XYZ file of C-alpha atoms in Angstrom:
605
model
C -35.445 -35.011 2.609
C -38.858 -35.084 2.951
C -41.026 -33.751 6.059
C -43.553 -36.100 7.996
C -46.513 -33.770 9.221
C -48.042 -35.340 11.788
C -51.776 -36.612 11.706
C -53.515 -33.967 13.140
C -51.635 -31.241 11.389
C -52.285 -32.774 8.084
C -56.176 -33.421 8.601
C -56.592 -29.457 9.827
C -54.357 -28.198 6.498
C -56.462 -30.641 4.745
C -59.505 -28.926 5.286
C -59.009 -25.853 5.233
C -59.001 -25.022 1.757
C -62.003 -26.488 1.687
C -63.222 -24.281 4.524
C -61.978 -21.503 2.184
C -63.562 -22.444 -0.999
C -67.112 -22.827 1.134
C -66.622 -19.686 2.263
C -65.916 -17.815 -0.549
C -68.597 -19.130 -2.156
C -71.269 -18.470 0.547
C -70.194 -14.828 0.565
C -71.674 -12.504 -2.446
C -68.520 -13.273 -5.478
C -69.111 -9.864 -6.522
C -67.663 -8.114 -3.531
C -64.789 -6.423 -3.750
C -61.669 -7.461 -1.367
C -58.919 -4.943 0.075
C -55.222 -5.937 -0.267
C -53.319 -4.758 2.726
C -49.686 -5.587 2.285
C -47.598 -8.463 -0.506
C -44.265 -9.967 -0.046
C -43.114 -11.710 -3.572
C -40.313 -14.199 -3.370
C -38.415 -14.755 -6.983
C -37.313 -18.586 -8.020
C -35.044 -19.022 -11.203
C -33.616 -22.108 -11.763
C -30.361 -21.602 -14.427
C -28.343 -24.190 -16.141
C -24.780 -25.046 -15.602
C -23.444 -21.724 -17.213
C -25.868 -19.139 -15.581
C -28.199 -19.020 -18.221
C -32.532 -18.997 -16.846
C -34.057 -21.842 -17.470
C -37.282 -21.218 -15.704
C -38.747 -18.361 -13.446
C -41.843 -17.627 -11.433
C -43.020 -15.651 -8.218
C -44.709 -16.739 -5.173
C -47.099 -13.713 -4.102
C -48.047 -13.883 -0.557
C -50.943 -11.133 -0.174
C -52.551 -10.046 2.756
C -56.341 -10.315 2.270
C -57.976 -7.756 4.690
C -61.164 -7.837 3.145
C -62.512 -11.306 1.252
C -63.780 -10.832 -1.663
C -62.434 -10.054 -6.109
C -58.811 -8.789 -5.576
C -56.690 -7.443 -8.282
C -52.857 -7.762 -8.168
C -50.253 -6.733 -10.716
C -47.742 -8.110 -13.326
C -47.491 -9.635 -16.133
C -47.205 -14.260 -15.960
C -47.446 -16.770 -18.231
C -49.103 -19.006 -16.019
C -50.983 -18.638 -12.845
C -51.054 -20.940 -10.052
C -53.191 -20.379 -7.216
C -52.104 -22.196 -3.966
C -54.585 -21.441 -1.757
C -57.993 -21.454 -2.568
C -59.615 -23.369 -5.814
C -61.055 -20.075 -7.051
C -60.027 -18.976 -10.409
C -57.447 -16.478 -11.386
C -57.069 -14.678 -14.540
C -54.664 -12.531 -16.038
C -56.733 -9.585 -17.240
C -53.753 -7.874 -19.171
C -50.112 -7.611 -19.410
C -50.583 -5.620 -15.777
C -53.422 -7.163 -13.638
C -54.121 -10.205 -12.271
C -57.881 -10.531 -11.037
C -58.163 -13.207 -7.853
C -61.840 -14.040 -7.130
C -64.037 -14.556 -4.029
C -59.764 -14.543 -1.908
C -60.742 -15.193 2.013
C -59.211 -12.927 4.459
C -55.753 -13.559 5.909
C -52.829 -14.891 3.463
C -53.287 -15.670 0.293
C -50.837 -16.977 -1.750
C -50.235 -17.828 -5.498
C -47.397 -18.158 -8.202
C -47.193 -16.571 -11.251
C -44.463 -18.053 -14.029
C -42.439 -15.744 -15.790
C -41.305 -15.331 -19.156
C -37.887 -17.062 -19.713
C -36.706 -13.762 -21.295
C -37.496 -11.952 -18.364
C -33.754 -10.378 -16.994
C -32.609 -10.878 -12.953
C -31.478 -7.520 -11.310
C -27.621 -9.480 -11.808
C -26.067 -11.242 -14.699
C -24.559 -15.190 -13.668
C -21.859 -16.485 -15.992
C -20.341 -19.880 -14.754
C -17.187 -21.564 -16.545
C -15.624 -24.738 -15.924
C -11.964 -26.001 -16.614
C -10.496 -29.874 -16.736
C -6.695 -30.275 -16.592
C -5.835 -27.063 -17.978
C -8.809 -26.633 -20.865
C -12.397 -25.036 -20.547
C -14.960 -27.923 -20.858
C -18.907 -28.076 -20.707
C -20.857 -29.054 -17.903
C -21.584 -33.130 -20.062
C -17.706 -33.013 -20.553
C -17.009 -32.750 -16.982
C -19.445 -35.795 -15.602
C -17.394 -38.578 -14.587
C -14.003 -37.684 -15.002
C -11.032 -36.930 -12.820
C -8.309 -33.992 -12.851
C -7.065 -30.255 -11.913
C -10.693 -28.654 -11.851
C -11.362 -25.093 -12.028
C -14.950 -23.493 -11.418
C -15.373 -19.712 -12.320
C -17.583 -17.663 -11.262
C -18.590 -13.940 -12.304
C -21.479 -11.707 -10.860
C -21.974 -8.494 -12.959
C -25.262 -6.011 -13.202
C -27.583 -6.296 -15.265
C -28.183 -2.691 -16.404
C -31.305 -3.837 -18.056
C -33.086 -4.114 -14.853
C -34.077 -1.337 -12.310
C -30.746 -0.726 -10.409
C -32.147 -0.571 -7.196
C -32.081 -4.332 -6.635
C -28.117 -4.144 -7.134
C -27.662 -1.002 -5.315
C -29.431 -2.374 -1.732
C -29.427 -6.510 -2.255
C -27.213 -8.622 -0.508
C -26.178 -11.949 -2.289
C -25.066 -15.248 -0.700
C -23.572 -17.823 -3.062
C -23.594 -21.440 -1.130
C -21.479 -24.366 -2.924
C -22.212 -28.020 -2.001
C -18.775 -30.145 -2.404
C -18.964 -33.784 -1.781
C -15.482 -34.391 0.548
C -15.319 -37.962 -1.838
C -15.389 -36.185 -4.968
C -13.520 -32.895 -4.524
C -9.795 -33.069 -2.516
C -6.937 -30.457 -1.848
C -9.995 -27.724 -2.647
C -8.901 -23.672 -2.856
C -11.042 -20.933 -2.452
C -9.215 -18.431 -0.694
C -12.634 -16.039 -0.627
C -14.860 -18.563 0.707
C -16.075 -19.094 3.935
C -15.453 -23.332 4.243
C -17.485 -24.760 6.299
C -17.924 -28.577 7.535
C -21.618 -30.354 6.989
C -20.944 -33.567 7.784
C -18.049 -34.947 5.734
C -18.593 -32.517 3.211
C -17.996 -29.031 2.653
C -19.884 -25.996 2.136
C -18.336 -22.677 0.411
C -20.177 -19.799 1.022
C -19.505 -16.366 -0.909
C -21.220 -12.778 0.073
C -21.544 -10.280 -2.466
C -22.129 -6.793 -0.868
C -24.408 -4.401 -2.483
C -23.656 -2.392 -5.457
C -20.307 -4.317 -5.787
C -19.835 -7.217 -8.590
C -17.958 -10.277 -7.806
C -15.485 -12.737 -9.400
C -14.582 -16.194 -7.753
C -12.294 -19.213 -8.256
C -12.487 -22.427 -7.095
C -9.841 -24.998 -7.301
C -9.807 -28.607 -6.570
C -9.016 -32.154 -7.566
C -11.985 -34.128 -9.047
C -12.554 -37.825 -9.071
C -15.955 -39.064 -10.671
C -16.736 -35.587 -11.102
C -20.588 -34.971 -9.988
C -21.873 -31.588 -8.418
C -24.680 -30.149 -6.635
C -26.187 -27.111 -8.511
C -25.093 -23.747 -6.550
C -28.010 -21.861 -4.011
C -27.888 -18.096 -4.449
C -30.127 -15.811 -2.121
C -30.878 -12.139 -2.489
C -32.153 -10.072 0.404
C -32.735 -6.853 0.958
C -29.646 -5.246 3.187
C -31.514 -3.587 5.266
C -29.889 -3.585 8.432
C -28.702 -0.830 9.935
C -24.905 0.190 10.786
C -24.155 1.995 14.163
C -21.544 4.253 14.017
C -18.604 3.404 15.559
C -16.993 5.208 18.522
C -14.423 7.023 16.239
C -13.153 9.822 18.929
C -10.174 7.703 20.167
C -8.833 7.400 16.750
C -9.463 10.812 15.371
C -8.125 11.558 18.990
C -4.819 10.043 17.775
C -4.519 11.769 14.617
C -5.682 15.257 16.784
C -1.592 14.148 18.424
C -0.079 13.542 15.378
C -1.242 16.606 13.584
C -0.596 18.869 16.434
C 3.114 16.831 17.075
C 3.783 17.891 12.987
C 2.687 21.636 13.737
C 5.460 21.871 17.125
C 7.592 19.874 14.947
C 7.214 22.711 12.296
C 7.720 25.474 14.970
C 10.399 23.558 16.322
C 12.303 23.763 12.946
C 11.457 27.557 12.560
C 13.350 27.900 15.510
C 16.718 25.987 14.523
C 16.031 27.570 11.250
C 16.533 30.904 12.956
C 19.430 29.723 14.999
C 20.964 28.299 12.009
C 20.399 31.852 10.545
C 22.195 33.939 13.324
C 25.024 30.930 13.168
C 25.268 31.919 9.413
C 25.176 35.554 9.596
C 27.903 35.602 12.708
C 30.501 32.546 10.314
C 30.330 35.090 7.907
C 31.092 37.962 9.599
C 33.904 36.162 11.145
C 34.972 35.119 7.919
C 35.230 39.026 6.923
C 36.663 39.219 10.001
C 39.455 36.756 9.423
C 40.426 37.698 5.966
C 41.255 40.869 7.336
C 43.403 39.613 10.430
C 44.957 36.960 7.573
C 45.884 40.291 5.492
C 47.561 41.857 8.159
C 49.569 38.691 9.796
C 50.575 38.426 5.945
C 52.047 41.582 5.360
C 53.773 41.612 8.700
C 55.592 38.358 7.577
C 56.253 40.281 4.728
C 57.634 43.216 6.185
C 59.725 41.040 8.502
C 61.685 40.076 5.358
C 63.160 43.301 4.670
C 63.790 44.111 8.490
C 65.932 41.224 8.622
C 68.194 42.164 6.048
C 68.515 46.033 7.024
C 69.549 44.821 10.682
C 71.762 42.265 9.003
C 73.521 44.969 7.006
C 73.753 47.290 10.209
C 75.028 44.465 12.150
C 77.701 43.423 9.274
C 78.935 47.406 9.251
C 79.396 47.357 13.223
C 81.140 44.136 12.945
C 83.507 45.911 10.141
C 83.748 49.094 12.849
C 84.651 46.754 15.658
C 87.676 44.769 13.647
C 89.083 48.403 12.229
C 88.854 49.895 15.697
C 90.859 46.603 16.820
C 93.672 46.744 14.809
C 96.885 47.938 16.324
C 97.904 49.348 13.196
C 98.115 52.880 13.935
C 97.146 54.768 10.438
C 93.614 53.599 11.485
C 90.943 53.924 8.636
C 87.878 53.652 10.563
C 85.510 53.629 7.568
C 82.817 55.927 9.129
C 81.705 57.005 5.847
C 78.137 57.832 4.344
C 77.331 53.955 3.983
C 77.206 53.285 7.768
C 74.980 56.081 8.269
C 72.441 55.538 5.398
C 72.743 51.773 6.870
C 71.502 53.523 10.476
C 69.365 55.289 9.208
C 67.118 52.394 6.736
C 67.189 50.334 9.944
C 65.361 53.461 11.712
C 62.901 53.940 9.317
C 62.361 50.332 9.229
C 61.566 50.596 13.166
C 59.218 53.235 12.123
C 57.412 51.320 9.523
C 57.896 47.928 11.882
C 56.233 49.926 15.005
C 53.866 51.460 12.654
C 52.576 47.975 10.877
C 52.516 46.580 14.598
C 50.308 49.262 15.680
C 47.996 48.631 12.214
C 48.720 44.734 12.799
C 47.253 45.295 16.933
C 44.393 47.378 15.522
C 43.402 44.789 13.075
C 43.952 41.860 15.246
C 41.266 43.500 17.835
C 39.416 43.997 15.221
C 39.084 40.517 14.050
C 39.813 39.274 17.835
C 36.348 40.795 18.670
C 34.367 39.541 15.349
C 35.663 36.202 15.775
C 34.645 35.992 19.216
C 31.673 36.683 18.918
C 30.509 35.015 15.906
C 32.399 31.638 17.815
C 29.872 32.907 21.291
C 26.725 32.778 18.958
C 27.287 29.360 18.246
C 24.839 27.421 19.765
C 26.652 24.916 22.610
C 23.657 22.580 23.070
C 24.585 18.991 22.794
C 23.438 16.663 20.404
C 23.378 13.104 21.274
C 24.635 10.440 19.191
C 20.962 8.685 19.533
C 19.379 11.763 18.484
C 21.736 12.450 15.222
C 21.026 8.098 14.733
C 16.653 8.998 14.858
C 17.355 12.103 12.246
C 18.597 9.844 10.208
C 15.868 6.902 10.886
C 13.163 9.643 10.276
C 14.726 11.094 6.975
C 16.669 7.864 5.539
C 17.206 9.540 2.453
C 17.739 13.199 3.555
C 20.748 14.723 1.954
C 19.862 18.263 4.185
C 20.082 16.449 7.382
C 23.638 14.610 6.036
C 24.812 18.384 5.703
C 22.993 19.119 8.838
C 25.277 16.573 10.684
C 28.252 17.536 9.078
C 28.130 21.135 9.636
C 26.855 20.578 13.709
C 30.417 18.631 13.765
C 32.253 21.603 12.111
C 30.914 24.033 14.151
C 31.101 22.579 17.175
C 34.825 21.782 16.297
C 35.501 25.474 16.101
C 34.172 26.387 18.954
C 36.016 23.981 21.093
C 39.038 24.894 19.156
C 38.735 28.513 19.956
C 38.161 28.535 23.337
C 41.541 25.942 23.771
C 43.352 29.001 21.855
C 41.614 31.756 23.984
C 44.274 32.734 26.114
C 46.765 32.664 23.035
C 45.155 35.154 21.363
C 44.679 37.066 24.150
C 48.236 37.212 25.027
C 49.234 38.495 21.088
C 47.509 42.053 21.725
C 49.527 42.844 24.634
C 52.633 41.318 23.046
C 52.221 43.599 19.606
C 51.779 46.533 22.011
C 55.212 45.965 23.510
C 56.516 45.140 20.382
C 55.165 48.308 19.003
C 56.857 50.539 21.758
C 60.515 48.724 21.412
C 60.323 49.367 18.047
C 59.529 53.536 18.776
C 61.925 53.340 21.600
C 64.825 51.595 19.211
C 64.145 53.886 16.556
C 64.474 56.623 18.665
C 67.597 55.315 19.985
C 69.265 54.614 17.043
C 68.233 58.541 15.369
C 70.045 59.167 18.543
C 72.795 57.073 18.320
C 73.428 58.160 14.522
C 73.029 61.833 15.531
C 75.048 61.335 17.956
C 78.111 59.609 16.325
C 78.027 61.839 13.158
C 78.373 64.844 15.355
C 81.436 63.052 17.634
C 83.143 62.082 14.352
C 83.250 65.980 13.674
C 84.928 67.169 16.716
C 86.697 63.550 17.343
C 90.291 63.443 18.846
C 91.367 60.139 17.538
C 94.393 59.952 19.264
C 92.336 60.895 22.716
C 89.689 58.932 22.331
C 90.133 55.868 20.043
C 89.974 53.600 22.905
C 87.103 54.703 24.245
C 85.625 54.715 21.101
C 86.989 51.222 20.173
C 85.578 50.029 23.641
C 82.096 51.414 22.920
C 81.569 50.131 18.831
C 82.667 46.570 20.786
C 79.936 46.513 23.050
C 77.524 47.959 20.403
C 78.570 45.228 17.885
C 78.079 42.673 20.771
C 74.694 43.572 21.928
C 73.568 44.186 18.252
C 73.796 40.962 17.791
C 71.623 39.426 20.048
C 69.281 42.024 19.332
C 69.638 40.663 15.420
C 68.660 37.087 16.551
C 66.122 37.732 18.585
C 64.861 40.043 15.279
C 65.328 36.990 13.413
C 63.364 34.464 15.868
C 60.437 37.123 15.984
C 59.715 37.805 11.997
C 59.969 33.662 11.748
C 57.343 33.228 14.431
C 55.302 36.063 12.487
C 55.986 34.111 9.161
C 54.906 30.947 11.036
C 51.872 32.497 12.464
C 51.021 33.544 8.783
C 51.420 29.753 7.500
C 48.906 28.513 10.313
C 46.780 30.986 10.003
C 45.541 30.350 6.668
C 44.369 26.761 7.560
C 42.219 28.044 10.204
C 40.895 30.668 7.991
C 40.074 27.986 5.117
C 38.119 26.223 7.932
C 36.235 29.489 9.037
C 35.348 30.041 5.563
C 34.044 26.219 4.925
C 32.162 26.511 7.762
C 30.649 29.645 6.543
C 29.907 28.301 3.043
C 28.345 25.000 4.813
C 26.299 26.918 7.233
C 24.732 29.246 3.824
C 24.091 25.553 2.301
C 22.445 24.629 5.803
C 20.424 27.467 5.928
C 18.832 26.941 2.575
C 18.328 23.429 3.176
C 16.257 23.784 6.047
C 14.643 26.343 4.368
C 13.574 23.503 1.908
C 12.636 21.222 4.707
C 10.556 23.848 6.669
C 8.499 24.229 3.324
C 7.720 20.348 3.026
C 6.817 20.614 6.652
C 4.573 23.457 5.848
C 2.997 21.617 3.178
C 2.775 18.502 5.498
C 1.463 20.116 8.548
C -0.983 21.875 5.976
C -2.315 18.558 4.367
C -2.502 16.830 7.794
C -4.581 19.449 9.477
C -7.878 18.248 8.156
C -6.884 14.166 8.396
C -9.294 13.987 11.734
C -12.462 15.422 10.118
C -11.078 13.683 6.265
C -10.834 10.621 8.544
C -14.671 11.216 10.242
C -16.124 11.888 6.687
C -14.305 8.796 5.180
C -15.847 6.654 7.862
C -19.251 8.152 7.519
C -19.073 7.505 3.835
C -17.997 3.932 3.947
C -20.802 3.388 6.767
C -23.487 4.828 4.013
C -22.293 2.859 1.783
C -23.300 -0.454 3.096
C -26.153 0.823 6.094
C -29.470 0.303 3.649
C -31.771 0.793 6.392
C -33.782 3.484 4.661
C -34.479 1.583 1.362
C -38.064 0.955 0.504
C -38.701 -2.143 -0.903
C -40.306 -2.500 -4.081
C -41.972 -4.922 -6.568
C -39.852 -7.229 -8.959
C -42.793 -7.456 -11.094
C -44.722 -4.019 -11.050
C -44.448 -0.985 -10.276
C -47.760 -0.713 -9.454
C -47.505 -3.344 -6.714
C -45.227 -0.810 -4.837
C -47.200 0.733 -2.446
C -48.538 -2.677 -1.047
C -44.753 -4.677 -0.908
C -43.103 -5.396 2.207
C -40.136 -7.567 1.038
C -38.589 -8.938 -1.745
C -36.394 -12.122 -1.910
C -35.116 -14.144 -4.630
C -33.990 -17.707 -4.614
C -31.976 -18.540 -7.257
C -30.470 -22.356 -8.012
C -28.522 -23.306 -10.702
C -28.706 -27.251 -12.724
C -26.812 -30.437 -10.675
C -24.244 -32.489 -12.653
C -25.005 -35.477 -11.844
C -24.572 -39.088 -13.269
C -27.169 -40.573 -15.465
C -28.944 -42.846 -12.895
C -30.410 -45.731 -15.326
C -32.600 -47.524 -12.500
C -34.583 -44.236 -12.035
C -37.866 -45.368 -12.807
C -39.166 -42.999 -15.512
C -41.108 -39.732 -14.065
C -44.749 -39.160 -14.547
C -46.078 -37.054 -16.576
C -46.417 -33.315 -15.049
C -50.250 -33.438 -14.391
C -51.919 -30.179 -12.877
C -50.822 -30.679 -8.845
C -53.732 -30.515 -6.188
C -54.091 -27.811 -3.889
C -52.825 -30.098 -1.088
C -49.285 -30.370 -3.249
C -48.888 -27.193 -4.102
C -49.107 -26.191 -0.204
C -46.684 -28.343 0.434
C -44.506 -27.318 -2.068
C -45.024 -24.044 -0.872
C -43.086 -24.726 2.506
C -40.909 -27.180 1.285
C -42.868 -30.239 2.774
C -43.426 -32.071 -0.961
């Protein structure tokens, strides 16, 4: 679209080259002018695949003194759009401007086609499935891809890639291209058209897609810009959230001094199990070789009750050649079932001693069990937080047993307290009925010497009845008691096994945590630093993209360095376009006046 300066505008811009020219040539041509600053501004037109097809500068300079300036790089044609004073290229490096007025001068020098942008453009275009050129594609419909790749050009000074900022705009006519997908583009809406827009940060290289259906394909040619990225980045307000990570960090450490805690309950839990499984073997032992013993009590009281039932039925008989049968058997019988009494009251006194014994260890290895209550929520988050824990699984597990024992002991508290007292009484009857049967057989052995039968065979007969009689709930009642022991025996062992598993479980427990307490070392060590890793990330990623302190300098010289303010480049690639056979054929490309080239300079031609 062309511009429409109005009157007055275009008669002042009219003249004042000429005012220019007059005065630069009423002033001596041999001075010597002073440069104070340049901007250059780089235009390359490419073709459809990326490749340059042309290339030149625009140099604005800011004349502080009028007068022969020299300015530096190396063109292939000059173009001075300012002044009509000439301009030559003294060498591959200079460029000598004569008689330039003061204020802005501009001109554009034309670079060699083999001269290499700071980025490398390679474009690509795909029809229904198959790569096509840019002729192949005018005019036809299908599935159209457009690729896109932005790479360095490590031919050229990198500091144009390290601190420029690209923009890639793409013009899509809304009539041409339908259903279009560019999922990195910014789409936006000019008109009925669209307009994809791509941003390229510094020292970063780019691929794109675009997809669409075509129909008559034509195409604007794609507008790249290149500016310095100089603005600056403030640094964000990062406190809160390396606040947040301060809470996590210090939540891991209590969690880690939490678990050296448990770890050390867990600890005295193992040390008392065990001990109370010592403990409970030796109880076990003793329980067992009571039941044993009972055994062979049984059967001596059986045989002592058998020979007073056989004294009893001969003492009964009326027949009066009476052969009462009082020989050595009865007595060795009496006197088995006292030493049994002895050994019984003596393995009850060794069964009481061991029984406290054990009693006491068991107790308090059952006390040092922790009774704290853990919820069923707070078992259901251990396992959210370690889903694939096998350590907390035994955790659980061994919690339950533990717990189970406890309760389980303190429901058979009083039981246990009542068997010391019991095996103390037990242990005196037994004394007491061993004395009283030495007595009894002491006694009878020394009335058989001076017995009367025929005086006192009724009394006698009277008192073996009674004997017999009492004996014999005295035998049942032996009988009931060495089953109970036997019983108590059986039973025991279960809750043994179970003292023991829980010992074994509680070792396994223990080493567990141990293994969990390390990895929370570890993690509590690695997470320490996160706030200050976290602050130095952030600072780094700022750095990267905050260019504020770059310098600019000259696309063309070095030399030109000092002087430059800013660099841009404007970079447009070829249109595919239909032929358009009622275009009048162009002029020929005569030398354009001063007036056009000003134009052109602004966009106004």
């Amino acid at each position: 679209m062309k511009r429409v300066i109005p009157a007055t505008l275009a008669a002042t811009l009219l003249i004042q080259p000429v005012w220019f020219t007059t005065l630069a040539y009423a002033e001596d041509s041999s001075s010597t002018g002073t440069i104070y600053s340049k901007d250059e501004v780089i235009y390359a037109n490419l073709d459809e695949v990326g490749t340059v097809n042309e290339l030149y500068v625009v140099n604005a300079l800011e004349v502080g003194r009028e007068g022969s300036i020299i300015d530096y790089g190396n063109y292939d044609k000059l173009t001075n759009l300012t002044t009509l004073s000439e301009m030559t290229q003294l060498n591959q490096e200079q460029v000598e401007i004569y008689d330039a007025p003061e204020g802005m001068f501009y001109y554009q020098g034309n670079l060699s086609t083999n001269t290499n942008l700071p980025w490398n453009f390679e474009i690509s275009y795909v029809l229904d499935g198959d790569e096509v050129s840019a002729e192949e594609l005018v005019g036809n419909d299908g599935s159209f891809e457009l690729h896109i790749n932005v790479t360095k050009n490590e031919d050229v000074d990198p500091a144009f890639f390290e601190n420029y900022l690209l923009q890639l705009s793409i013009p899509l006519d809304s009539s041409i291209f339908t259903q279009i997908d560019a999922p990195e583009a910014t789409v936006a809406n000019a008109g009925q058209n669209k307009q994809l827009a791509y941003t390229i940060m510094p020292e970063e290289e780019a691929s794109y897609t675009l997809r669409a259906n075509v129909s008559n394909f034509e195409m604007s040619g794609i507008e790249i810009s290149a500016l310095p990225s100089s603005f600056a980045i403030d640094t964000p307000d990062t406190e809160e959230l390396t606040g947040e990570f301060d809470s996590l960090t210090g939540a891991i450490s209590d969690l880690n001094n939490g678990l050296g805690d448990v770890k050390s309950g867990i600890d005295a839990l193992s040390t008392g199990l065990v001990q109370l499984e010592t403990g409970s073997a030796t109880y076990r032992d003793g329980v067992n070789e009571a039941a044993n013993g009972g055994s062979e009590l049984v059967e001596a009281s059986g045989a002592i009750q058998s020979g007073l039932n056989q004294l009893n039925e001969g003492l009964s008989s009326s027949d009066t050649e009476i052969d009462i049968g009082l020989d050595e058997g009865l007595f060795g019988a009496l006197d088995q079932f006292a030493t049994g009494l002895s050994e019984l009251s003596a393995g009850m006194d060794e069964l009481n001693s061991h029984y406290q014994e054990a009693y006491g260890v068991l107790k308090e290895a059952i006390n040092e069990i922790p009774s704290t209550e853990i919820s069923e929520e707070e078992i259901q988050q251990l396992y959210i937080d370690n889903p694939e824990s096998e350590v907390v699984h035994q955790l659980v597990e061994t919690y339950a047993a533990a717990q189970k024992a406890r309760a389980t002991f303190y429901a058979v508290d009083e039981a246990f307290q009542a068997v010391q007292p019991a095996l103390e009484e037990m242990s005196q009857a037994s004394s007491q009925l061993e004395e009283g049967m030495n007595t009894f057989s002491s006694s009878v052995q020394e009335g058989l010497q001076d017995l009367d039968l025929g005086e006192g065979l009724e009394e006698l007969a009277s008192g073996i009845n009674e004997l017999a009689s009492q004996y014999g709930s005295f035998h049942n009642g032996l009988v009931e008691y060495t089953g109970g022991v036997s019983q108590l025996s059986s039973g025991y062992q279960e809750l043994h096994n179970g003292i023991s598993e829980s010992a074994n479980g509680s070792s396994e427990l223990s080493a567990g945590l141990s293994e969990i307490r390390g990895g929370m070392t570890e993690l509590e060590t690695a997470t320490s630093d996160i706030p200050e890793q976290m602050q130095e990330e952030i600072d780094e990623m700022i750095s990267q993209y905050d260019k504020s302190d770059f310098e600019a300098i000259s696309f063309v010289s070095a030399e030109n360095n000092e002087l430059v303010n800013n660099v841009q480049f404007v970079i447009q690639t070829e249109g595919i376009v239909l032929p358009d056979d009622t275009e009048e054929a162009s002029e020929e490309n005569d030398e354009p006046s001063i007036w056009q080239r000003f134009l052109s300079l602004f966009g106004w031609d």
